[in-house]
């Protein structure tokens, strides 16, 4: 089981920026930002192997960008939008439009 998410005041800007610096992870964050519900690990559209995808989720979790919980045998991921906005106002709003334009 993943450790509980870090509180917003403990998020570190360098860890968050490093997590968002990878194109695959940034696209995972984009997909989460466009979803109204948690997304199971196997439902992401990503051009990497399952083991590599698992590594990317770990990096995002450890940085505090996403939270993962298990439900009915599935790992469900959510973007920690409120926590990120509280810690770094405007960060997601500045980063995600560029990802959407690049992917579209």
XYZ file of N, CA and C in Angstrom:
312
model
N 0.847 -1.177 0.000
C 0.000 0.000 0.000
C 0.889 1.235 0.000
N 0.477 2.239 -0.736
C 1.235 3.483 -0.813
C 1.129 4.231 0.510
N 2.188 4.952 0.879
C 2.121 5.740 2.110
C 1.095 6.856 1.954
N 0.567 7.374 3.065
C -0.405 8.458 2.951
C 0.234 9.678 2.301
N -0.561 10.452 1.555
C -0.003 11.634 0.891
C 0.521 12.653 1.901
N 1.540 13.351 1.485
C 2.129 14.384 2.334
C 1.189 15.582 2.409
N 1.144 16.261 3.571
C 0.327 17.470 3.661
C 0.897 18.560 2.752
N 0.044 19.487 2.298
C 0.501 20.517 1.352
C 1.723 21.288 1.824
N 1.800 21.573 3.127
C 2.927 22.366 3.626
C 4.250 21.618 3.569
N 4.205 20.304 3.375
C 5.459 19.548 3.300
C 5.905 19.284 1.860
N 5.112 19.713 0.883
C 5.509 19.525 -0.512
C 6.725 20.390 -0.813
N 7.675 19.819 -1.527
C 8.893 20.547 -1.871
C 8.876 20.884 -3.352
N 9.122 22.142 -3.656
C 9.029 22.605 -5.033
C 9.993 21.853 -5.948
N 11.189 21.559 -5.504
C 12.153 20.865 -6.365
C 11.656 19.469 -6.695
N 11.125 18.746 -5.708
C 10.612 17.392 -5.953
C 9.436 17.427 -6.921
N 8.545 18.391 -6.751
C 7.382 18.501 -7.641
C 7.831 18.839 -9.058
N 8.735 19.803 -9.199
C 9.208 20.184 -10.535
C 9.974 19.048 -11.204
N 10.768 18.313 -10.436
C 11.476 17.163 -11.015
C 10.485 16.102 -11.475
N 9.438 15.875 -10.699
C 8.424 14.894 -11.083
C 7.712 15.325 -12.362
N 7.454 16.616 -12.497
C 6.743 17.124 -13.674
C 7.656 17.317 -14.881
N 8.964 17.211 -14.691
C 9.910 17.460 -15.783
C 9.938 16.345 -16.815
N 9.492 15.161 -16.461
C 9.501 14.035 -17.394
C 8.239 14.086 -18.259
N 8.367 13.973 -19.588
C 7.198 14.068 -20.472
C 6.127 13.008 -20.200
N 6.526 11.798 -19.865
C 5.537 10.747 -19.583
C 4.764 11.095 -18.314
N 5.477 11.497 -17.272
C 4.804 11.850 -16.020
C 3.917 13.073 -16.197
N 4.379 14.028 -16.952
C 3.575 15.223 -17.189
C 2.289 14.866 -17.922
N 2.366 13.926 -18.863
C 1.154 13.503 -19.564
C 0.226 12.712 -18.640
N 0.775 11.941 -17.712
C -0.066 11.246 -16.727
C -0.827 12.271 -15.883
N -0.143 13.329 -15.490
C -0.779 14.397 -14.716
C -1.867 15.066 -15.552
N -1.595 15.286 -16.824
C -2.614 15.867 -17.712
C -3.851 14.983 -17.750
N -3.649 13.677 -17.928
C -4.784 12.755 -17.988
C -5.589 12.790 -16.686
N -4.899 12.840 -15.558
C -5.598 12.928 -14.278
C -6.352 14.246 -14.148
N -5.763 15.321 -14.636
C -6.406 16.633 -14.519
C -7.677 16.715 -15.354
N -7.761 15.911 -16.392
C -8.931 15.922 -17.270
C -10.001 14.923 -16.840
N -9.743 14.171 -15.789
C -10.682 13.152 -15.332
C -11.465 13.639 -14.118
N -12.738 13.291 -14.087
C -13.576 13.627 -12.938
C -13.509 12.567 -11.843
N -12.854 11.453 -12.136
C -12.802 10.336 -11.194
C -11.377 9.792 -11.131
N -11.058 9.061 -10.072
C -9.740 8.410 -10.012
C -9.550 7.477 -11.206
N -8.311 7.307 -11.621
C -8.002 6.451 -12.772
C -7.142 5.285 -12.307
N -7.546 4.080 -12.702
C -6.766 2.881 -12.387
C -5.470 2.905 -13.183
N -4.425 2.355 -12.605
C -3.103 2.361 -13.241
C -3.142 1.810 -14.664
N -3.902 0.768 -14.893
C -3.956 0.143 -16.209
C -4.756 0.900 -17.243
N -5.399 1.986 -16.862
C -6.254 2.752 -17.780
C -5.574 3.963 -18.413
N -4.332 4.196 -18.067
C -3.632 5.350 -18.627
C -3.129 5.037 -20.026
N -3.148 6.046 -20.867
C -2.583 5.940 -22.209
C -1.139 6.434 -22.117
N -0.202 5.480 -22.071
C 1.213 5.844 -21.932
C 2.059 4.914 -22.793
N 3.065 5.468 -23.481
C 3.895 4.681 -24.404
C 5.052 3.958 -23.718
N 4.813 3.419 -22.522
C 5.884 2.754 -21.778
C 5.385 1.419 -21.234
N 6.330 0.566 -20.857
C 5.996 -0.732 -20.271
C 5.327 -0.541 -18.907
N 4.588 -1.545 -18.484
C 3.879 -1.494 -17.208
C 4.834 -1.225 -16.042
N 5.998 -1.857 -16.064
C 6.964 -1.652 -14.976
C 7.486 -0.211 -14.964
N 7.682 0.354 -16.133
C 8.137 1.741 -16.226
C 7.038 2.687 -15.759
N 5.812 2.375 -16.118
C 4.675 3.185 -15.687
C 4.571 3.172 -14.159
N 4.785 2.015 -13.568
C 4.770 1.888 -12.110
C 5.831 2.792 -11.481
N 6.996 2.844 -12.087
C 8.070 3.722 -11.603
C 7.632 5.189 -11.673
N 6.995 5.579 -12.771
C 6.534 6.964 -12.915
C 5.496 7.315 -11.849
N 4.573 6.389 -11.570
C 3.588 6.631 -10.510
C 4.277 6.814 -9.158
N 5.303 6.021 -8.900
C 6.039 6.117 -7.634
C 6.678 7.500 -7.487
N 7.289 7.981 -8.553
C 7.924 9.312 -8.517
C 6.875 10.389 -8.242
N 5.745 10.318 -8.931
C 4.680 11.307 -8.738
C 4.112 11.240 -7.319
N 3.940 10.033 -6.801
C 3.433 9.845 -5.435
C 4.403 10.419 -4.406
N 5.680 10.062 -4.544
C 6.685 10.518 -3.575
C 6.848 12.033 -3.580
N 6.624 12.654 -4.729
C 6.713 14.114 -4.815
C 5.456 14.785 -4.272
N 4.389 14.003 -4.067
C 3.135 14.556 -3.568
C 2.207 15.054 -4.650
N 2.514 14.751 -5.909
C 1.700 15.222 -7.030
C 0.404 14.419 -7.137
N 0.482 13.119 -6.886
C -0.704 12.269 -6.945
C -0.852 11.510 -5.633
N -2.043 10.993 -5.428
C -2.309 10.069 -4.322
C -2.878 8.801 -4.942
N -2.515 7.668 -4.381
C -2.986 6.379 -4.874
C -3.642 5.631 -3.727
N -4.814 5.076 -4.003
C -5.459 4.221 -3.007
C -5.984 2.972 -3.704
N -6.127 1.918 -2.944
C -6.597 0.646 -3.498
C -8.087 0.504 -3.232
N -8.776 0.059 -4.267
C -10.209 -0.180 -4.162
C -10.550 -1.377 -5.031
N -11.129 -2.387 -4.432
C -11.507 -3.611 -5.152
C -10.356 -4.179 -5.974
N -9.174 -4.193 -5.386
C -8.016 -4.786 -6.046
C -7.338 -3.913 -7.084
N -7.805 -2.689 -7.263
C -7.193 -1.789 -8.241
C -6.517 -0.624 -7.524
N -5.406 -0.193 -8.074
C -4.749 1.017 -7.585
C -5.344 2.192 -8.353
N -6.004 3.082 -7.633
C -6.641 4.243 -8.243
C -5.839 5.494 -7.918
N -5.643 6.322 -8.920
C -4.806 7.512 -8.798
C -5.638 8.774 -8.946
N -5.316 9.765 -8.126
C -5.948 11.075 -8.221
C -4.863 12.150 -8.179
N -5.100 13.204 -8.901
C -4.213 14.361 -8.869
C -4.533 15.162 -7.612
N -3.533 15.559 -6.884
C -3.726 16.322 -5.650
C -3.806 17.817 -5.980
N -4.810 18.170 -6.755
C -4.959 19.527 -7.265
C -5.019 20.560 -6.142
N -5.879 20.345 -5.167
C -6.045 21.331 -4.091
C -4.752 21.513 -3.300
N -4.082 20.408 -3.011
C -2.845 20.482 -2.239
C -1.740 21.186 -3.020
N -1.644 20.878 -4.316
C -0.631 21.529 -5.153
C -0.925 23.015 -5.298
N -2.204 23.350 -5.462
C -2.579 24.755 -5.601
C -2.299 25.515 -4.301
N -2.538 24.870 -3.167
C -2.267 25.522 -1.878
C -0.773 25.759 -1.684
N 0.036 24.795 -2.088
C 1.483 24.907 -1.892
C 2.153 25.777 -2.950
N 1.688 25.651 -4.197
C 2.311 26.347 -5.330
C 1.225 26.941 -6.224
N 0.635 28.063 -5.810
C -0.478 28.640 -6.562
C -0.132 28.888 -8.030
N -0.992 28.390 -8.907
C -0.839 28.622 -10.336
C 0.067 27.657 -11.073
N 0.746 26.758 -10.361
C 1.697 25.857 -11.021
C 1.019 24.974 -12.064
N -0.025 24.253 -11.671
C -0.690 23.367 -12.636
C -1.305 24.166 -13.777
N -1.873 25.314 -13.458
C -2.463 26.157 -14.495
C -1.441 26.666 -15.492
N -0.202 26.809 -15.055
C 0.862 27.268 -15.949
C 1.433 26.134 -16.785
N 1.471 24.936 -16.229
C 2.132 23.808 -16.889
C 1.199 23.026 -17.808
N -0.016 22.762 -17.368
C -0.894 21.849 -18.104
C -1.368 22.349 -19.467
N -1.646 23.637 -19.666
C -2.065 24.050 -21.015
C -1.029 23.727 -22.089
N 0.239 23.829 -21.767
C 1.287 23.486 -22.727
C 1.295 22.012 -23.065
N 0.990 21.173 -22.083
C 0.928 19.729 -22.318
C -0.250 19.417 -23.217
N -1.389 20.037 -22.952
C -2.581 19.803 -23.775
C -2.313 20.194 -25.224
N -1.648 21.314 -25.434
C -1.348 21.763 -26.793
C -0.375 20.815 -27.474
N 0.591 20.299 -26.723
C 1.596 19.397 -27.282
C 0.992 18.048 -27.653
N 0.069 17.553 -26.829
C -0.527 16.238 -27.049
C -1.603 16.297 -28.119
N -2.338 17.391 -28.195
C -3.472 17.510 -29.128
C -3.060 17.482 -30.571
